[in-house]
XYZ file of C-alpha atoms in Angstrom:
435
model
C 28.355 6.568 278.805
C 26.158 5.672 275.632
C 27.379 3.475 272.664
C 27.575 6.666 270.532
C 29.999 8.112 272.918
C 31.866 5.002 273.352
C 31.635 3.221 270.044
C 34.288 0.415 270.983
C 31.422 -0.603 273.623
C 29.796 -2.495 270.701
C 29.969 -2.865 266.966
C 27.197 -3.297 264.148
C 27.935 -5.076 261.007
C 27.173 -3.014 258.069
C 23.995 -4.354 256.579
C 23.371 -5.246 253.202
C 20.312 -3.890 251.738
C 17.196 -5.809 253.156
C 18.545 -7.094 256.182
C 19.299 -5.662 259.773
C 22.442 -5.065 261.037
C 23.573 -7.896 263.528
C 25.470 -7.094 266.620
C 28.973 -8.703 267.424
C 29.125 -10.120 270.752
C 32.197 -9.591 273.395
C 34.808 -12.081 271.791
C 36.430 -8.890 269.775
C 37.158 -7.205 273.442
C 39.673 -10.096 274.207
C 42.417 -7.709 274.138
C 45.170 -10.562 274.858
C 43.839 -12.673 272.157
C 43.916 -9.928 269.896
C 47.465 -8.896 270.793
C 48.492 -12.458 270.085
C 46.677 -12.655 266.881
C 48.591 -9.307 265.709
C 51.854 -10.498 267.061
C 51.456 -13.940 265.016
C 50.824 -11.907 261.653
C 53.593 -9.647 262.000
C 56.026 -12.551 262.545
C 54.459 -14.226 259.390
C 54.496 -10.880 257.438
C 58.129 -10.611 258.031
C 59.047 -13.888 257.191
C 56.905 -13.858 253.845
C 58.318 -10.489 253.109
C 61.854 -12.016 253.301
C 60.439 -14.799 251.162
C 59.328 -12.426 248.560
C 61.804 -9.650 248.631
C 64.845 -12.536 248.232
C 63.469 -13.314 244.867
C 61.493 -10.736 243.169
C 64.596 -8.870 241.328
C 66.369 -12.291 240.676
C 63.129 -13.282 238.791
C 63.623 -10.816 236.044
C 67.242 -11.797 235.842
C 66.230 -15.297 235.442
C 63.325 -14.614 232.728
C 66.119 -12.926 230.776
C 68.430 -15.859 231.118
C 66.234 -18.668 230.342
C 64.439 -16.721 227.570
C 67.397 -15.722 225.961
C 66.042 -12.095 225.645
C 65.789 -8.815 227.805
C 62.096 -8.365 226.446
C 60.992 -11.177 228.828
C 62.469 -9.981 231.829
C 59.110 -8.122 233.044
C 57.247 -11.199 232.814
C 58.594 -12.019 236.032
C 56.787 -9.334 237.896
C 53.759 -9.652 235.593
C 53.373 -13.618 236.633
C 53.981 -12.891 240.267
C 51.207 -10.314 240.163
C 48.805 -12.341 238.107
C 49.368 -15.145 240.657
C 48.658 -13.015 243.382
C 45.206 -11.731 241.535
C 44.494 -15.720 241.044
C 45.104 -16.775 244.339
C 43.267 -13.630 246.121
C 39.706 -14.858 245.945
C 40.318 -18.339 246.224
C 42.447 -17.904 249.540
C 39.302 -15.495 250.675
C 36.761 -18.315 250.381
C 39.241 -20.714 251.850
C 39.119 -18.383 254.907
C 35.354 -18.090 254.726
C 35.228 -21.963 255.059
C 37.903 -22.941 257.265
C 39.577 -19.794 258.821
C 42.354 -17.476 258.415
C 44.901 -20.296 259.892
C 44.090 -22.873 257.158
C 43.878 -19.904 254.362
C 47.150 -18.196 255.273
C 49.307 -21.542 255.712
C 48.008 -22.697 252.397
C 49.256 -19.978 250.704
C 52.407 -19.817 251.986
C 52.799 -23.414 251.220
C 51.894 -22.659 247.441
C 54.281 -19.709 247.197
C 57.185 -22.296 248.941
C 56.278 -24.527 245.984
C 56.431 -21.631 243.393
C 60.067 -21.156 244.514
C 60.764 -24.867 244.022
C 59.484 -24.936 240.850
C 61.636 -21.865 239.949
C 64.751 -23.567 240.972
C 63.838 -26.558 238.853
C 63.041 -24.109 235.858
C 66.488 -23.070 236.114
C 68.194 -26.280 236.312
C 66.261 -27.810 233.253
C 66.525 -24.631 231.482
C 62.822 -24.454 230.673
C 61.356 -21.090 230.204
C 57.671 -21.678 230.451
C 58.112 -23.639 233.988
C 60.027 -20.435 235.410
C 56.833 -18.750 234.546
C 54.717 -21.351 236.345
C 56.970 -20.833 239.330
C 56.741 -17.282 239.591
C 52.832 -17.317 239.498
C 52.814 -19.959 242.216
C 55.020 -17.822 244.109
C 52.748 -15.017 243.700
C 50.589 -16.567 246.080
C 52.563 -15.050 248.903
C 51.760 -11.704 247.848
C 48.244 -12.589 248.266
C 48.732 -13.916 251.863
C 50.470 -10.598 252.579
C 47.573 -8.824 251.795
C 44.972 -10.895 253.409
C 47.150 -11.045 256.631
C 46.213 -7.010 257.372
C 42.530 -7.929 256.969
C 43.214 -10.888 259.352
C 44.422 -8.452 261.908
C 40.753 -6.537 261.849
C 38.763 -9.933 262.588
C 38.968 -9.129 266.533
C 39.805 -5.759 266.423
C 37.596 -3.250 268.220
C 36.128 -0.599 266.026
C 38.378 2.377 267.389
C 41.657 0.222 266.895
C 41.022 -1.523 263.392
C 42.857 0.973 261.548
C 45.856 0.638 263.961
C 45.760 -2.917 264.048
C 45.683 -3.302 260.463
C 48.629 -0.651 259.871
C 50.908 -2.577 262.161
C 50.581 -5.532 260.185
C 51.432 -3.518 256.952
C 53.848 -1.967 258.327
C 55.708 -5.378 259.361
C 56.179 -5.892 255.549
C 58.874 -3.185 255.909
C 61.333 -5.658 257.463
C 60.661 -8.268 255.317
C 61.102 -6.185 252.251
C 64.026 -4.812 253.150
C 65.831 -8.085 254.134
C 64.776 -10.266 251.505
C 67.247 -8.425 248.561
C 70.035 -8.437 251.074
C 70.233 -12.234 250.908
C 71.164 -12.385 247.348
C 75.054 -12.683 248.068
C 74.461 -15.314 250.588
C 72.035 -17.077 248.537
C 74.877 -17.458 246.022
C 76.834 -18.984 248.465
C 74.458 -21.125 250.173
C 73.172 -22.181 246.383
C 76.840 -23.163 245.331
C 76.978 -25.236 248.539
C 73.715 -26.901 247.572
C 74.650 -27.485 243.826
C 72.121 -25.228 242.641
C 72.048 -22.959 239.472
C 73.700 -19.641 239.789
C 71.060 -17.110 240.672
C 68.854 -19.328 242.445
C 70.333 -19.489 245.780
C 67.857 -16.838 246.990
C 64.954 -19.006 246.112
C 66.287 -21.697 248.731
C 66.027 -19.081 251.269
C 62.296 -18.121 249.883
C 61.138 -22.060 250.232
C 62.762 -21.934 253.736
C 61.128 -18.693 254.612
C 57.367 -19.550 253.057
C 57.531 -22.970 254.977
C 58.218 -21.015 257.980
C 55.536 -18.668 257.484
C 53.144 -21.663 257.017
C 54.178 -23.028 260.381
C 53.733 -19.589 262.093
C 50.508 -19.491 260.902
C 49.441 -22.855 261.513
C 50.239 -23.054 264.939
C 49.971 -19.470 265.918
C 46.694 -18.781 264.944
C 44.794 -20.645 267.442
C 42.170 -20.185 268.172
C 41.319 -18.579 264.655
C 40.556 -15.161 264.950
C 37.860 -15.266 261.687
C 36.357 -18.290 263.327
C 36.254 -16.945 266.487
C 34.429 -13.591 265.310
C 32.265 -15.760 263.315
C 30.920 -17.417 266.522
C 30.870 -14.732 268.858
C 27.870 -13.165 266.722
C 24.447 -13.064 268.313
C 22.488 -15.729 266.691
C 20.365 -14.177 263.901
C 18.022 -16.533 262.151
C 16.679 -13.838 259.651
C 20.705 -13.192 258.642
C 21.338 -14.005 254.995
C 23.875 -16.823 253.981
C 27.347 -15.703 253.156
C 27.417 -13.925 249.761
C 30.120 -14.057 247.071
C 32.393 -10.748 247.029
C 30.896 -9.380 243.337
C 27.432 -9.809 244.934
C 28.231 -7.777 247.783
C 29.999 -5.191 245.851
C 26.832 -4.757 243.387
C 24.657 -4.454 246.804
C 26.638 -2.521 249.126
C 27.536 0.900 248.155
C 30.063 1.532 250.858
C 31.968 -1.784 250.014
C 32.071 -0.188 246.198
C 33.669 2.880 247.457
C 36.210 1.186 249.791
C 37.220 -1.028 247.269
C 37.507 1.500 244.458
C 39.238 3.690 246.731
C 42.001 1.210 247.675
C 42.575 -0.162 244.016
C 42.660 3.509 242.271
C 45.212 4.844 244.806
C 47.120 1.461 244.404
C 46.909 2.128 240.399
C 48.138 5.703 240.935
C 51.235 4.574 242.948
C 52.024 1.739 240.813
C 51.855 3.770 237.297
C 54.066 6.451 238.564
C 56.682 4.734 240.560
C 57.169 1.728 237.734
C 58.454 4.685 235.292
C 60.482 6.721 237.470
C 63.414 4.303 237.416
C 63.111 4.873 233.075
C 62.647 8.484 233.852
C 65.510 8.991 235.913
C 67.774 7.030 233.917
C 67.012 8.678 230.521
C 67.866 12.023 232.034
C 71.662 10.407 233.201
C 70.845 9.685 237.086
C 73.251 7.199 238.201
C 72.035 3.613 239.570
C 72.732 5.089 243.191
C 70.515 7.943 243.012
C 67.707 5.452 241.169
C 67.964 3.280 244.325
C 67.921 5.991 246.804
C 64.889 7.345 245.188
C 62.988 4.011 245.252
C 64.092 3.381 248.827
C 62.872 6.703 249.979
C 59.555 5.876 247.956
C 59.273 2.497 249.714
C 60.062 4.016 253.139
C 57.129 6.558 252.567
C 54.533 3.591 251.559
C 55.428 1.540 254.900
C 57.250 3.713 257.275
C 54.538 5.637 258.655
C 51.588 3.486 258.182
C 50.857 2.780 262.024
C 50.279 6.895 262.139
C 47.784 6.563 259.218
C 46.170 3.705 261.130
C 45.935 5.669 264.320
C 44.637 8.751 262.437
C 41.938 6.417 260.505
C 40.981 5.558 263.828
C 40.636 8.810 265.290
C 39.968 11.477 262.751
C 37.627 8.842 260.606
C 38.510 6.491 257.471
C 37.351 9.364 255.178
C 39.501 11.970 256.338
C 42.363 9.939 255.838
C 41.403 8.710 252.578
C 41.199 12.444 251.587
C 44.772 13.069 253.375
C 46.220 10.427 251.266
C 44.500 11.962 248.170
C 45.793 15.512 248.858
C 49.460 13.733 249.081
C 48.820 11.836 245.828
C 47.867 15.031 244.145
C 50.870 16.896 245.052
C 53.011 14.138 243.961
C 51.319 13.843 240.519
C 51.584 17.806 240.246
C 55.300 17.738 241.120
C 55.642 15.048 238.856
C 54.000 17.184 236.014
C 55.509 20.321 236.570
C 58.964 19.632 237.837
C 60.034 16.426 236.189
C 63.478 17.854 235.296
C 64.172 18.049 238.672
C 66.100 15.066 240.559
C 65.238 16.558 243.979
C 61.501 17.067 243.015
C 61.145 13.872 241.479
C 62.429 12.105 244.920
C 60.079 14.491 246.836
C 57.255 13.039 244.312
C 57.899 9.652 245.223
C 58.373 10.174 248.587
C 54.561 11.938 248.458
C 53.333 9.153 246.393
C 54.207 6.499 249.154
C 52.795 8.614 251.827
C 49.697 9.202 250.034
C 49.496 5.557 248.932
C 49.834 4.630 252.539
C 46.932 6.609 254.105
C 44.758 5.589 251.452
C 45.295 1.923 251.401
C 45.621 1.813 255.090
C 42.323 3.900 255.609
C 40.405 2.187 252.728
C 41.390 -1.483 253.796
C 39.876 -0.592 257.134
C 36.904 0.395 255.481
C 36.802 -2.702 253.456
C 37.135 -4.966 256.478
C 34.151 -3.280 258.133
C 31.742 -2.626 255.062
C 29.906 -6.119 255.221
C 28.623 -8.374 257.687
C 31.229 -10.976 259.616
C 30.639 -14.006 257.492
C 30.884 -11.724 254.244
C 34.054 -10.134 254.790
C 36.483 -12.515 253.579
C 34.706 -12.417 250.415
C 34.802 -8.773 249.663
C 38.501 -8.676 250.976
C 39.201 -11.340 248.670
C 37.552 -8.916 245.797
C 39.465 -5.767 247.026
C 42.825 -7.983 247.134
C 41.816 -9.285 243.244
C 41.379 -5.319 242.490
C 44.609 -4.186 243.941
C 46.829 -6.602 242.241
C 44.639 -5.942 238.748
C 45.097 -2.191 239.349
C 48.546 -3.140 239.826
C 49.034 -4.859 236.384
C 46.785 -2.379 234.467
C 48.656 0.594 235.694
C 51.948 -0.893 235.211
C 50.980 -1.893 231.781
C 49.596 1.262 230.574
C 52.352 3.504 232.078
C 54.786 2.727 229.739
C 52.849 3.532 226.289
C 51.713 6.801 228.370
C 55.313 7.465 229.029
C 56.511 7.033 225.688
C 53.378 9.174 223.970
C 53.589 12.119 226.676
C 56.615 11.525 228.692
C 56.652 11.668 232.214
C 55.446 14.961 233.073
C 52.147 13.863 230.724
C 52.011 10.453 232.928
C 51.919 12.573 236.069
C 49.269 14.961 234.819
C 47.109 11.852 233.340
C 47.092 10.188 236.553
C 45.278 12.961 238.506
C 42.178 11.719 237.088
C 42.387 9.090 239.259
C 43.057 10.744 242.322
C 39.941 13.087 241.594
C 37.662 10.480 241.227
C 38.550 8.886 244.396
C 38.001 12.654 245.896
C 34.650 13.164 244.478
C 33.386 9.794 245.548
C 34.672 10.550 248.805
C 32.778 13.504 248.806
C 29.817 11.952 248.372
C 30.046 9.430 250.940
C 27.753 9.416 254.060
C 29.322 11.392 256.888
C 28.958 9.323 260.431
C 31.185 7.589 262.883
C 34.503 6.697 262.904
C 33.857 5.715 258.897
C 32.778 9.012 257.980
C 33.761 12.614 258.424
C 32.929 13.320 261.859
């Protein structure tokens, strides 16, 4: 059986222009090590998700309390997103130099420190200090994003999407458990003498410290360093490049990063305005909560299915499927926004489309550069995702005020059309293309 018939028999790193592709040796075929790496990452994602989920909603309440105005409540999510964006590239560089173990555990420790700063700011009633704490806490989101790429370091080409999607799926567990710690957090906080609303931050500190320990002790040997060491020596191979340089010279990387970022921007823009739209139309908080819960289930619940599909049917086919679901969601939002069930269906499709596009797009990002350059381009991708989230969320409000929820849905179609056209222009070959 030749290599074309059995693509998992070898992998060729995507070469940058002017350089030959470099074969990878057999280390990625150590299935036992890869299963262990994925298991450790899943454990870290669950703990990290608990640490983030326990604090995000309370952050907005604390921001309103310390600032004295509800107008500042949105700064909690803004600072957390900013922190994730600022941490993405430095953590990627740390992974490139020292491996995933050091990078992921360091990010978790920074997030834990952020939770401590948030508690301190509340005790001192210093609003700017709270914003700093929430920004540091955002490093936990950067860790969660990088962890999905860590799952691909030792993956076979035919299982990269599946491995990545399993780690993405595990985020659901922590995201669901975290908010349920609000009540117990208040009990623990009172016992520890902490200010009101900060007990859950104590859980976050513990969860982030546990995450750091899991990564520091469990990722041995380090998957990224193992992958780098397994490469066939190539004296002509270039030195590691920066993510922006790769983005300028590598068309495949540009497309993959853009597909993920634009899909994320589409999702955030519509999702963030849905609660406002539903409340304006008289929906109860229960209906709003159910709609968002179903949306989150769509985002993560079927991610392993989309990972399997990305491996079997191809990355581009799966991205196109995701864009089709995003388009359906936006059309529903555009033409049936007065119907509660239609809006709920739109949000479910929005989550499913996001999942298919981001899982397949992230798998494409992971294989779009040579192994020593992958952390750099992955860091740029994570930075782009967070920038897209911030931009989409910031622009969605004014657009909603100007043209309404229907107009927001229809305008967002432009982002989906951009990805569809760009996808159609991609080369069609192998597991990453249209077979």
